[in-house]
mmCIF file of C-alpha atoms in Angstrom:
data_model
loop_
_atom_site.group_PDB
_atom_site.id
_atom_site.type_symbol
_atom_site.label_atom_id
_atom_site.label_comp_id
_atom_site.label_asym_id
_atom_site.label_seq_id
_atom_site.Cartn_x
_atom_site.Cartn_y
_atom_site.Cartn_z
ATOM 1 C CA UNK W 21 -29.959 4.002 31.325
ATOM 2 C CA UNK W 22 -33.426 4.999 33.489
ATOM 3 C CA UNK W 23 -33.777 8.407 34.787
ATOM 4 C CA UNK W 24 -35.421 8.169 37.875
ATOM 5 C CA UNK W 25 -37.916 10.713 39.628
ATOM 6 C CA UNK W 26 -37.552 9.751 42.933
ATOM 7 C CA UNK W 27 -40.581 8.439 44.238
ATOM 8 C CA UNK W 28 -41.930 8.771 48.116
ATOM 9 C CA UNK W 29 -43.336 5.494 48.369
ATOM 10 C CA UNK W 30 -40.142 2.735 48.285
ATOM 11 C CA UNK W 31 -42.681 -0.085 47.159
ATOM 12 C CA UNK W 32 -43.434 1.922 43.639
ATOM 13 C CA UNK W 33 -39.235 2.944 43.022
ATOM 14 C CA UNK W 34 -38.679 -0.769 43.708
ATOM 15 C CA UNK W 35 -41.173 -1.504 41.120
ATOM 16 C CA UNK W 36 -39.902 0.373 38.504
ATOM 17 C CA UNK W 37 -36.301 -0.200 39.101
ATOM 18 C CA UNK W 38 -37.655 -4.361 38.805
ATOM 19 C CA UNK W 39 -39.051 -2.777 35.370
ATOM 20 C CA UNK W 40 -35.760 -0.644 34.153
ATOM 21 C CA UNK W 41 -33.866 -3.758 35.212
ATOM 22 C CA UNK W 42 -36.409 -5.829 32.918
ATOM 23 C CA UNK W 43 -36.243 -3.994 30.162
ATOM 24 C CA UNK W 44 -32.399 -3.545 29.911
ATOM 25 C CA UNK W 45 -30.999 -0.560 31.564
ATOM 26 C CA UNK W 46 -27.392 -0.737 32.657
ATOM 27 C CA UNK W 47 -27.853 2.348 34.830
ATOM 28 C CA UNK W 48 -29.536 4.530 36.687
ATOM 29 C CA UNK W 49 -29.887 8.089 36.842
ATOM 30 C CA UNK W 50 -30.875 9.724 39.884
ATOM 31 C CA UNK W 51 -32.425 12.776 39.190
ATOM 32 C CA UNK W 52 -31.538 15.352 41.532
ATOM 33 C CA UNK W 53 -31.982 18.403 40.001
ATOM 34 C CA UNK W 54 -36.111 18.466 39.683
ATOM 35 C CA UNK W 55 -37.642 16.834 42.670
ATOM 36 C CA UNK W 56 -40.231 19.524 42.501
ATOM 37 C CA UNK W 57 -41.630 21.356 38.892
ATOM 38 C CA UNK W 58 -40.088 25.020 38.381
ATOM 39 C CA UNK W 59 -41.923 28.641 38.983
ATOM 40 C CA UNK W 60 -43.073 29.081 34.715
ATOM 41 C CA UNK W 61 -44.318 32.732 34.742
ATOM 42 C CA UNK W 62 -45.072 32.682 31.230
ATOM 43 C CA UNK W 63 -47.116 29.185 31.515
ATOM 44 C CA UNK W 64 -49.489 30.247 34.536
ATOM 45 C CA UNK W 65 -50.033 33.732 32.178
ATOM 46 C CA UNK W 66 -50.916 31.676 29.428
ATOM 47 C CA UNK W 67 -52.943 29.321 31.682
ATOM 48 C CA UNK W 68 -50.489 26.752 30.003
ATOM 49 C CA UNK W 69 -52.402 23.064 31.312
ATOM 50 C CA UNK W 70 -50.115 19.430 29.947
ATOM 51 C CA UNK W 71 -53.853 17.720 29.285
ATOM 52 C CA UNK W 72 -52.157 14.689 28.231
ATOM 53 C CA UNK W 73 -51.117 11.497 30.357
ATOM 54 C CA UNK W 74 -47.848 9.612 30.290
ATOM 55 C CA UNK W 75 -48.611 5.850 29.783
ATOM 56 C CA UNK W 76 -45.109 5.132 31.194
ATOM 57 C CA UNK W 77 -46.300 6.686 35.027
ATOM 58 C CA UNK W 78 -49.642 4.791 34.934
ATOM 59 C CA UNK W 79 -50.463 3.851 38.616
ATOM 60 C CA UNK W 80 -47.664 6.319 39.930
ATOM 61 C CA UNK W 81 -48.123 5.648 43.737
ATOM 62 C CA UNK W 82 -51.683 6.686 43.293
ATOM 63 C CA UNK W 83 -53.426 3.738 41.445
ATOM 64 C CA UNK W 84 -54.617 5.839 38.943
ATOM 65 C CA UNK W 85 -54.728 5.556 35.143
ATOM 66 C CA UNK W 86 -52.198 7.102 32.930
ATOM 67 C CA UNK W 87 -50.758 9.852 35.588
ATOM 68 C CA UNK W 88 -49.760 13.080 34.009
ATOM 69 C CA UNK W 89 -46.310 15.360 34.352
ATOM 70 C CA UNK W 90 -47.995 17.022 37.679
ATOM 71 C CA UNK W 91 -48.231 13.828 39.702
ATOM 72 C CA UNK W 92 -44.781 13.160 38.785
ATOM 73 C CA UNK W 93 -43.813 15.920 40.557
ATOM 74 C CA UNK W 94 -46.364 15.656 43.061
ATOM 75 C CA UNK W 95 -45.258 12.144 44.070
ATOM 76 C CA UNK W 96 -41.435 12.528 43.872
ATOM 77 C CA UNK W 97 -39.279 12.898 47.047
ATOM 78 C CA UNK W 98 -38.344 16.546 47.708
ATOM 79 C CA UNK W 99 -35.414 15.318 50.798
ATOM 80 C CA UNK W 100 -33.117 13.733 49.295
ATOM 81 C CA UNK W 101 -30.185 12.463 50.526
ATOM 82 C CA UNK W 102 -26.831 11.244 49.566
ATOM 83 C CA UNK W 103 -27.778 7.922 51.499
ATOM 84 C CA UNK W 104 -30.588 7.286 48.793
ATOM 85 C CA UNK W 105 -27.786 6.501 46.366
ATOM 86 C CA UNK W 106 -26.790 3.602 48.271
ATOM 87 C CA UNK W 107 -30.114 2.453 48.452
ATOM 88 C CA UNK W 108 -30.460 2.604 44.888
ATOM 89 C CA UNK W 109 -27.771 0.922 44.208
ATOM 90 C CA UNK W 110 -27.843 -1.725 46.873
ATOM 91 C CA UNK W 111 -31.633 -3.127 45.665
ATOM 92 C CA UNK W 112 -31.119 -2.315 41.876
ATOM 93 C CA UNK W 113 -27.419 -3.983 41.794
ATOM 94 C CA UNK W 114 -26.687 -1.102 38.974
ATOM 95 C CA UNK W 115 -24.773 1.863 39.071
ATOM 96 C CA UNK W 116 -25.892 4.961 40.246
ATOM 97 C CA UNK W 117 -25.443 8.201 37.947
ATOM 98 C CA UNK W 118 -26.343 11.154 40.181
ATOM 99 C CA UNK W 119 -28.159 13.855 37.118
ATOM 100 C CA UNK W 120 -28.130 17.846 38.460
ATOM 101 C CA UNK W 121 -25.076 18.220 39.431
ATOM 102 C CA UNK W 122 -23.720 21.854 39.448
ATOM 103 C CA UNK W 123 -20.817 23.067 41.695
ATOM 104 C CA UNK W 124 -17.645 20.567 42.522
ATOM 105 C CA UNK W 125 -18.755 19.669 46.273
ATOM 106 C CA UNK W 126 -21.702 17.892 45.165
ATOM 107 C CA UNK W 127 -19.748 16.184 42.420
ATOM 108 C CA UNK W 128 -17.420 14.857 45.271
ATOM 109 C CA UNK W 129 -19.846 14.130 47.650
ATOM 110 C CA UNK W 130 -21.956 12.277 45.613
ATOM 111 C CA UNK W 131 -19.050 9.810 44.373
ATOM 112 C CA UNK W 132 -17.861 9.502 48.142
ATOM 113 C CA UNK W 133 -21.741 8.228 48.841
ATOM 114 C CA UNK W 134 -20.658 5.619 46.125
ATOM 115 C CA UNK W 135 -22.489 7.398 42.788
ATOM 116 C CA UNK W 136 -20.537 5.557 39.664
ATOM 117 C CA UNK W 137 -21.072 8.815 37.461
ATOM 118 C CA UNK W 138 -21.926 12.406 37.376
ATOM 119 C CA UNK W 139 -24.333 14.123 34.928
ATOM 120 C CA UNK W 140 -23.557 18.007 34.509
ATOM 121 C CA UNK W 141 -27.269 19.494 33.909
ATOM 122 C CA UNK W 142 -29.518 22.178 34.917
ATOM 123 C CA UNK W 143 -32.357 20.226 33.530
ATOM 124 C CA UNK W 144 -32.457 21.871 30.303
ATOM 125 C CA UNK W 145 -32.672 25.867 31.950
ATOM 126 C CA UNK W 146 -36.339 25.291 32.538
ATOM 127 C CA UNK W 147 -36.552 24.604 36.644
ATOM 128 C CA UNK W 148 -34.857 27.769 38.033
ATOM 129 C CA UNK W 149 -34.570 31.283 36.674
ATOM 130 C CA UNK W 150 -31.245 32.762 36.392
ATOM 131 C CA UNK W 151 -29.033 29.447 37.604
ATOM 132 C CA UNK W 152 -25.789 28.749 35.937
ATOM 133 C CA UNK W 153 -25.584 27.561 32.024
ATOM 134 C CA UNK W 154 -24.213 24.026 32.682
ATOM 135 C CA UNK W 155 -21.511 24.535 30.776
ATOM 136 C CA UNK W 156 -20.345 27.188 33.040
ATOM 137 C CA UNK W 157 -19.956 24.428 35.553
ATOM 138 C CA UNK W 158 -18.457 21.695 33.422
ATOM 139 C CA UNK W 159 -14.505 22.605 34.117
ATOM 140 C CA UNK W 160 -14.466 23.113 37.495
ATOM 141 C CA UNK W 161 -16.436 20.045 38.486
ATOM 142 C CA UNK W 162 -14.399 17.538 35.894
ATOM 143 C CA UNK W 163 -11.140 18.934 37.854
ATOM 144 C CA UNK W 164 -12.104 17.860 40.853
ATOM 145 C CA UNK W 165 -13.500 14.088 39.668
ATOM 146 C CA UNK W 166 -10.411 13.883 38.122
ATOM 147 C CA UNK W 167 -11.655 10.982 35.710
ATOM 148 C CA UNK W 168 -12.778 9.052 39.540
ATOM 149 C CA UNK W 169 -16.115 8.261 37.320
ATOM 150 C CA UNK W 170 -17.370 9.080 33.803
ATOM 151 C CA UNK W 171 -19.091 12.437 33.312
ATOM 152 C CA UNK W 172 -22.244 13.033 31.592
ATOM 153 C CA UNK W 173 -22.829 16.608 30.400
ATOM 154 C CA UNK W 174 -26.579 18.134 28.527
ATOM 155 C CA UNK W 175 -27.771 21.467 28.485
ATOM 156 C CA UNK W 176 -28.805 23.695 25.312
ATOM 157 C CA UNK W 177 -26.257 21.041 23.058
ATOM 158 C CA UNK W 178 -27.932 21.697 19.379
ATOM 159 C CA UNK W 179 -24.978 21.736 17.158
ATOM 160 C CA UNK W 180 -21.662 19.418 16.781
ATOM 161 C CA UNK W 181 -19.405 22.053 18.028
ATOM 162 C CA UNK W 182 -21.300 22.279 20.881
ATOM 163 C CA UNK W 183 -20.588 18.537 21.303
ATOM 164 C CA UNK W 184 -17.151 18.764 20.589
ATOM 165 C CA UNK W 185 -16.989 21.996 23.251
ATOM 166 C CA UNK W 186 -18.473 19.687 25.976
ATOM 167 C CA UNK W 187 -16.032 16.804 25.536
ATOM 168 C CA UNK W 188 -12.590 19.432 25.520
ATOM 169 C CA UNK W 189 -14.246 21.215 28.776
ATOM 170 C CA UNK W 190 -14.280 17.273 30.452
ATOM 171 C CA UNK W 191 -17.907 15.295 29.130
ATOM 172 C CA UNK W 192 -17.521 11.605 28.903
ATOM 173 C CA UNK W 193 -20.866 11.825 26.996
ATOM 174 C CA UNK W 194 -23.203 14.383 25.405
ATOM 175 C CA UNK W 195 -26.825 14.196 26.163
ATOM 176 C CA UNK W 196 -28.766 15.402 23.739
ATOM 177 C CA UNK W 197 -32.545 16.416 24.172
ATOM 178 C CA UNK W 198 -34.779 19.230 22.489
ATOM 179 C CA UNK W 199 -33.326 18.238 18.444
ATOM 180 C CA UNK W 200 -34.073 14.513 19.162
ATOM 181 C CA UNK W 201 -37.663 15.621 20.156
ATOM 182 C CA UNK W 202 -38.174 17.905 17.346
ATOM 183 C CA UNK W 203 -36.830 15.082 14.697
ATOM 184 C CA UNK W 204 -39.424 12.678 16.253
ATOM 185 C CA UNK W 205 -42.168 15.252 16.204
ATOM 186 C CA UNK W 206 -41.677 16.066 12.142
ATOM 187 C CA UNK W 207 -40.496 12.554 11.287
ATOM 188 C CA UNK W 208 -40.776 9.795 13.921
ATOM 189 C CA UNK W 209 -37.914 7.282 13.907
ATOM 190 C CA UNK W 210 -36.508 8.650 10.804
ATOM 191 C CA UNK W 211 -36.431 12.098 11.691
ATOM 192 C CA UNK W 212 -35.007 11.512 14.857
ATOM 193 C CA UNK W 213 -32.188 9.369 12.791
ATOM 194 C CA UNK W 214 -32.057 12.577 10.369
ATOM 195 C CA UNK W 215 -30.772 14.217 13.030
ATOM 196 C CA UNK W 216 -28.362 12.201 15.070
ATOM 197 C CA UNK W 217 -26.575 12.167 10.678
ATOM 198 C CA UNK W 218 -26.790 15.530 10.899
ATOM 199 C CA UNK W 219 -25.063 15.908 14.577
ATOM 200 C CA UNK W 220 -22.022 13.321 13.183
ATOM 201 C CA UNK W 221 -21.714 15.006 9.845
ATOM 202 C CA UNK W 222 -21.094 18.538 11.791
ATOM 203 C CA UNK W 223 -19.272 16.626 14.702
ATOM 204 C CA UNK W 224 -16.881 15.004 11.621
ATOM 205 C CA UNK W 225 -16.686 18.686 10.126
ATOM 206 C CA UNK W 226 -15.804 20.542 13.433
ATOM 207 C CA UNK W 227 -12.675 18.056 14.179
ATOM 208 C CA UNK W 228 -11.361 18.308 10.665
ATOM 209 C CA UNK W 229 -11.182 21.780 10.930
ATOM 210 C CA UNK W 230 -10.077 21.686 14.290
ATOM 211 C CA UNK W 231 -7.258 18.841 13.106
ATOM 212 C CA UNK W 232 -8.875 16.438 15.645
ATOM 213 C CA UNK W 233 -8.753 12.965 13.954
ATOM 214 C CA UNK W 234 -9.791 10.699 17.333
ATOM 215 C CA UNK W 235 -11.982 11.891 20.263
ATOM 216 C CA UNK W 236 -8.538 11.871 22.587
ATOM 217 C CA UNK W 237 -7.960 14.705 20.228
ATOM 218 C CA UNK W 238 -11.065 16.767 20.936
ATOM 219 C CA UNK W 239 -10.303 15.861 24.778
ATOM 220 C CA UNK W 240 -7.106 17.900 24.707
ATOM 221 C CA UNK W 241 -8.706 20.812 23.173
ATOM 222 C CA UNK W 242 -8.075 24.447 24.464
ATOM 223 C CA UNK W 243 -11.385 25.921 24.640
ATOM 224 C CA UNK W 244 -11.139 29.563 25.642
ATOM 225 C CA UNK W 245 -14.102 30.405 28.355
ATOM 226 C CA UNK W 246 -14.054 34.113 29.010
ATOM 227 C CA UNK W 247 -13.316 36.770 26.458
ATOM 228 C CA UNK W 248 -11.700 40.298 27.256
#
């Protein structure tokens, strides 16, 4: 699958859906949930600069070499619309997987626009302040897509419980994002391998203890959500 920032200028998105499309992907994601970079007290205090560039957005709309995160945000479309998923999906000829979502109504909006899947995320808890965990917003939104379209579900997932917790509230699928990175940081491909083991031997753990023996299992789950 290709996540894709939004871009303003048509000619570029078709250019790098022509490139997703080239290299593979099956999907796309949409991401809705970060057309603009968050309010990061703590980084403007520590005059907190990302001096690197990100080969991938080289020529991002602007021509120039090697773009970094900023111009990502600076050239992505802050209006969208549920008609861009269409559009997406009408030049790419792939499905559309609409990433951000957070409360029901958008979940069912964005399938009636024709979005073939629905990715639970508040981009990690580092956009806005004080917005919902996403797995606060997990139950209510798989009731109402009612297993229309798969479900895609990230958001602070670190441990195979947490995995197996996602799946009984309604995931499809688990993204996983900040132990990957670390694993390729200490240990390139093999660390990042060390810890997708690790994930499966705890994931293996948590449903024998649980008496899950197939993922249908975990699915049926009771997972209490508030405590007295």
């Amino acid at each position: 699958m290709f996540q894709l920032y939004m871009p303003k200028d048509w000619s570029y998105c078709q250019y790098l859906l022509d490139q997703a499309k080239q290299a593979g992907a099956l999907a796309i994601i949409l991401t809705a949930d970060s057309t603009l970079g968050g309010y990061r007290e703590k980084d403007v205090m520590n005059h907190c600069h990302l001096k690197g560039r990100l080969a991938n957005l080289e020529g991002y709309n602007t021509g120039q070499q090697g773009v970094g995160a900023g111009g990502l945000f600076k050239e992505s479309m802050q209006k969208l619309d549920l008609a861009t998923i269409d559009k997406l999906a009408s030049y790419s000829g792939l499905p559309i997987i609409v990433k951000g979502i957070q409360h029901p109504d958008d979940a069912v909006a964005a399938i009636t626009a024709g979005a073939a899947g629905i990715y639970v995320s508040n981009h990690g808890g580092r956009q806005l302040d004080g917005a919902p965990g996403a797995i606060e917003a997990l139950p209510a939104i798989a009731a109402a897509v009612d297993h229309r379209v798969p479900i895609i579900f990230d958001g602070g997932v670190q441990r195979g419980t947490h995995v197996l917790k996602a799946l009984a509230l309604g995931a499809d699928l688990v993204g996983i994002g900040r132990p990957f990175s670390y694993g390729l940081a200490l240990g390139g491909w093999e660390g990042v391998k060390a810890v997708a083991d690790h994930m499966k031997m705890e994931i293996n753990i948590a449903m024998q203890l649980t008496g899950c023996q197939t993922m249908a299992d975990v699915k049926q789950m009771q997972i209490k959500t508030t405590f007295a």
